[in-house]
CSV table of C-alpha atoms in Angstrom, one decimal:
chain,number,residue,atom,x,y,z
K,29,MET,CA,-31.4,-8.9,12.1
K,30,LEU,CA,-32.8,-10.9,9.2
K,31,LEU,CA,-29.4,-12.6,8.5
K,32,ASP,CA,-29.1,-13.4,12.2
K,33,HIS,CA,-32.3,-15.5,11.8
K,34,VAL,CA,-30.5,-17.6,9.0
K,35,THR,CA,-27.1,-18.0,10.7
K,36,HIS,CA,-27.6,-18.5,14.5
K,37,PRO,CA,-29.0,-21.4,16.5
K,38,TRP,CA,-31.9,-19.2,18.0
K,39,GLY,CA,-32.9,-18.0,14.5
K,40,PHE,CA,-36.0,-19.0,12.7
K,41,MET,CA,-34.4,-21.5,10.3
K,42,ALA,CA,-32.6,-23.4,13.0
K,43,GLN,CA,-35.7,-23.4,15.1
K,44,HIS,CA,-38.2,-24.4,12.3
K,45,VAL,CA,-36.4,-26.2,9.7
K,46,ASP,CA,-35.2,-29.6,10.9
K,47,TRP,CA,-32.3,-30.0,8.5
K,48,TYR,CA,-30.8,-26.5,9.1
K,49,GLY,CA,-29.7,-27.6,12.7
K,50,GLU,CA,-28.0,-30.9,11.3
K,51,VAL,CA,-24.3,-31.2,11.8
K,52,VAL,CA,-22.7,-31.3,8.6
K,53,ILE,CA,-18.9,-31.4,9.8
K,54,GLY,CA,-18.0,-33.2,13.1
K,55,GLU,CA,-16.3,-31.7,16.1
K,56,SER,CA,-13.7,-29.2,14.7
K,57,PHE,CA,-12.0,-26.3,16.3
K,58,GLY,CA,-14.1,-27.1,19.4
K,59,ARG,CA,-17.4,-26.6,17.7
K,60,GLN,CA,-20.1,-28.8,15.9
K,61,TRP,CA,-20.4,-27.4,12.5
K,62,THR,CA,-24.2,-27.2,11.7
K,63,VAL,CA,-25.7,-25.7,8.5
K,64,PHE,CA,-26.3,-22.4,10.3
K,65,ARG,CA,-22.8,-22.2,11.4
K,66,VAL,CA,-21.4,-22.9,8.0
K,67,ALA,CA,-23.7,-20.2,6.5
K,68,GLN,CA,-22.7,-17.8,9.4
K,69,TYR,CA,-19.0,-18.2,8.6
K,70,THR,CA,-19.4,-18.3,5.0
K,71,GLY,CA,-21.3,-15.0,5.2
K,72,HIS,CA,-18.5,-13.6,7.3
K,73,ILE,CA,-15.9,-14.5,4.8
K,74,LEU,CA,-17.8,-13.3,1.7
K,75,GLY,CA,-19.0,-10.2,3.5
K,76,SER,CA,-15.4,-9.3,4.4
K,77,ALA,CA,-14.1,-9.8,1.1
K,78,ALA,CA,-16.9,-7.7,-0.4
K,79,CYS,CA,-15.9,-4.8,2.0
K,80,VAL,CA,-12.3,-5.1,1.1
K,81,TRP,CA,-13.2,-5.2,-2.7
K,82,LEU,CA,-15.4,-2.0,-2.2
K,83,LEU,CA,-12.8,-0.3,-0.2
K,84,ALA,CA,-10.2,-1.0,-3.0
K,85,ARG,CA,-12.7,0.1,-5.7
K,86,TYR,CA,-13.5,3.5,-4.0
K,87,GLU,CA,-10.0,4.2,-3.5
K,88,ARG,CA,-9.2,3.7,-7.1
K,89,ALA,CA,-12.2,5.9,-8.2
K,90,ARG,CA,-11.2,8.6,-5.6
K,91,TRP,CA,-14.7,8.4,-4.3
K,92,MET,CA,-14.3,10.9,-1.4
K,93,GLU,CA,-11.5,13.1,-2.9
K,94,ALA,CA,-13.8,16.1,-3.7
K,95,ALA,CA,-15.3,16.0,-0.1
K,96,ALA,CA,-11.9,15.4,1.7
K,97,GLY,CA,-10.4,18.4,-0.3
K,98,GLN,CA,-12.7,20.6,1.5
K,99,VAL,CA,-11.5,19.7,4.9
K,100,GLU,CA,-8.4,21.4,6.4
K,101,PRO,CA,-6.0,18.7,7.5
K,102,TYR,CA,-5.2,18.8,11.4
K,103,PRO,CA,-1.6,19.7,11.8
K,104,MET,CA,0.1,16.5,13.1
K,105,THR,CA,2.7,17.2,15.9
K,106,ILE,CA,4.5,15.1,18.3
K,107,ARG,CA,2.0,16.2,21.0
K,108,SER,CA,-1.1,15.3,18.9
K,109,ARG,CA,0.3,11.9,18.1
K,110,SER,CA,1.0,11.5,21.8
K,111,VAL,CA,-2.4,12.3,22.9
K,112,LEU,CA,-3.8,9.8,20.2
K,113,VAL,CA,-1.3,7.0,21.3
K,114,LEU,CA,-2.3,7.6,25.0
K,115,ALA,CA,-6.0,7.6,24.2
K,116,LEU,CA,-5.5,4.3,22.2
K,117,MET,CA,-3.7,2.7,25.2
K,118,ALA,CA,-6.4,4.0,27.7
K,119,GLY,CA,-9.2,2.6,25.4
K,120,LEU,CA,-7.3,-0.9,25.0
K,121,GLY,CA,-6.6,-0.9,28.9
K,122,SER,CA,-10.2,0.0,29.7
K,123,GLY,CA,-11.7,-2.6,27.3
K,124,ALA,CA,-9.3,-5.2,28.7
K,125,ALA,CA,-10.3,-4.4,32.3
K,126,TRP,CA,-14.1,-4.6,31.2
K,127,VAL,CA,-13.4,-8.0,29.5
K,128,ALA,CA,-11.5,-9.2,32.7
K,129,ALA,CA,-14.4,-8.1,35.1
K,130,GLY,CA,-16.7,-10.5,33.4
K,131,SER,CA,-16.3,-12.1,30.0
K,132,GLY,CA,-19.3,-12.4,28.0
K,133,GLY,CA,-18.0,-14.5,25.1
K,134,SER,CA,-15.6,-13.9,22.4
K,135,ALA,CA,-17.9,-11.7,20.3
K,136,VAL,CA,-19.1,-9.7,23.4
K,137,ASP,CA,-15.5,-9.2,24.5
K,138,VAL,CA,-14.4,-7.9,21.0
K,139,MET,CA,-17.3,-5.4,21.0
K,140,ARG,CA,-16.2,-4.2,24.5
K,141,ILE,CA,-12.7,-3.5,23.5
K,142,ALA,CA,-13.7,-1.9,20.1
K,143,ALA,CA,-16.2,0.4,22.0
K,144,THR,CA,-13.8,1.6,24.6
K,145,VAL,CA,-11.2,2.2,22.0
K,146,PHE,CA,-13.7,4.2,19.8
K,147,VAL,CA,-14.8,6.3,22.9
K,148,ALA,CA,-11.2,6.9,23.9
K,149,LEU,CA,-10.0,7.9,20.5
K,150,VAL,CA,-13.1,10.3,20.2
K,151,ALA,CA,-12.2,11.7,23.5
K,152,GLY,CA,-8.5,12.2,22.4
K,153,CYS,CA,-9.7,14.1,19.2
K,154,ALA,CA,-12.1,16.2,21.1
K,155,VAL,CA,-9.1,17.0,23.4
K,156,LEU,CA,-7.0,17.9,20.4
K,157,LEU,CA,-9.7,20.1,18.8
K,158,ARG,CA,-9.9,22.2,22.0
K,159,TRP,CA,-6.1,22.3,22.7
K,160,PRO,CA,-4.7,25.0,20.5
K,161,THR,CA,-1.4,24.1,18.6
K,162,ARG,CA,1.6,26.3,19.6
K,163,ARG,CA,4.4,27.5,17.5
K,164,THR,CA,6.8,25.4,19.6
K,165,ASP,CA,5.2,22.1,18.8
K,166,ARG,CA,7.3,20.0,16.4
K,167,ARG,CA,5.8,18.8,13.4
K,168,CYS,CA,6.1,15.1,12.5
K,169,THR,CA,8.7,15.4,9.6
K,170,ASP,CA,9.7,11.7,9.5
K,171,GLY,CA,6.7,10.4,7.8
K,172,GLY,CA,4.5,10.7,10.9
K,173,ARG,CA,6.5,8.1,12.8
K,174,VAL,CA,6.7,8.9,16.5
K,175,ARG,CA,9.7,7.5,18.6
K,176,LEU,CA,9.4,6.7,22.1
K,177,THR,CA,12.0,9.4,22.9
K,178,ASP,CA,9.7,12.1,21.4
K,179,ILE,CA,6.9,11.4,23.8
K,180,GLY,CA,7.3,13.3,27.1
């Protein structure tokens, strides 16, 4: 929330510091590039780079290896992959319908799609946890890839 007051037109800096709302780059990509907008996009780029760097660092250090070793892996079968693919498609479809019903702007639209995909995948995982595996389920033996002919 504090960063939002530095990087948005409604924030404290843009409302109370005259030079912070000045246009520094003229019309480009359909936008006026003010100081706060440049700060916003710079923050997004640097923050994303920092996240990627941290993830790579944690992967090299095997940060979660001990905790992950205590969790028994879920057996991936054609059926479980199919349930998750269908959940993903349902989430994307629901999110697209929500956006089509009334777009709230690009950021809101992305959040709507992300939220529906998240809820659908959680629901798919809940279904799989309650749905016992059978001995007749075929394991994913080709590296986890599912062919369209396997679904159904």
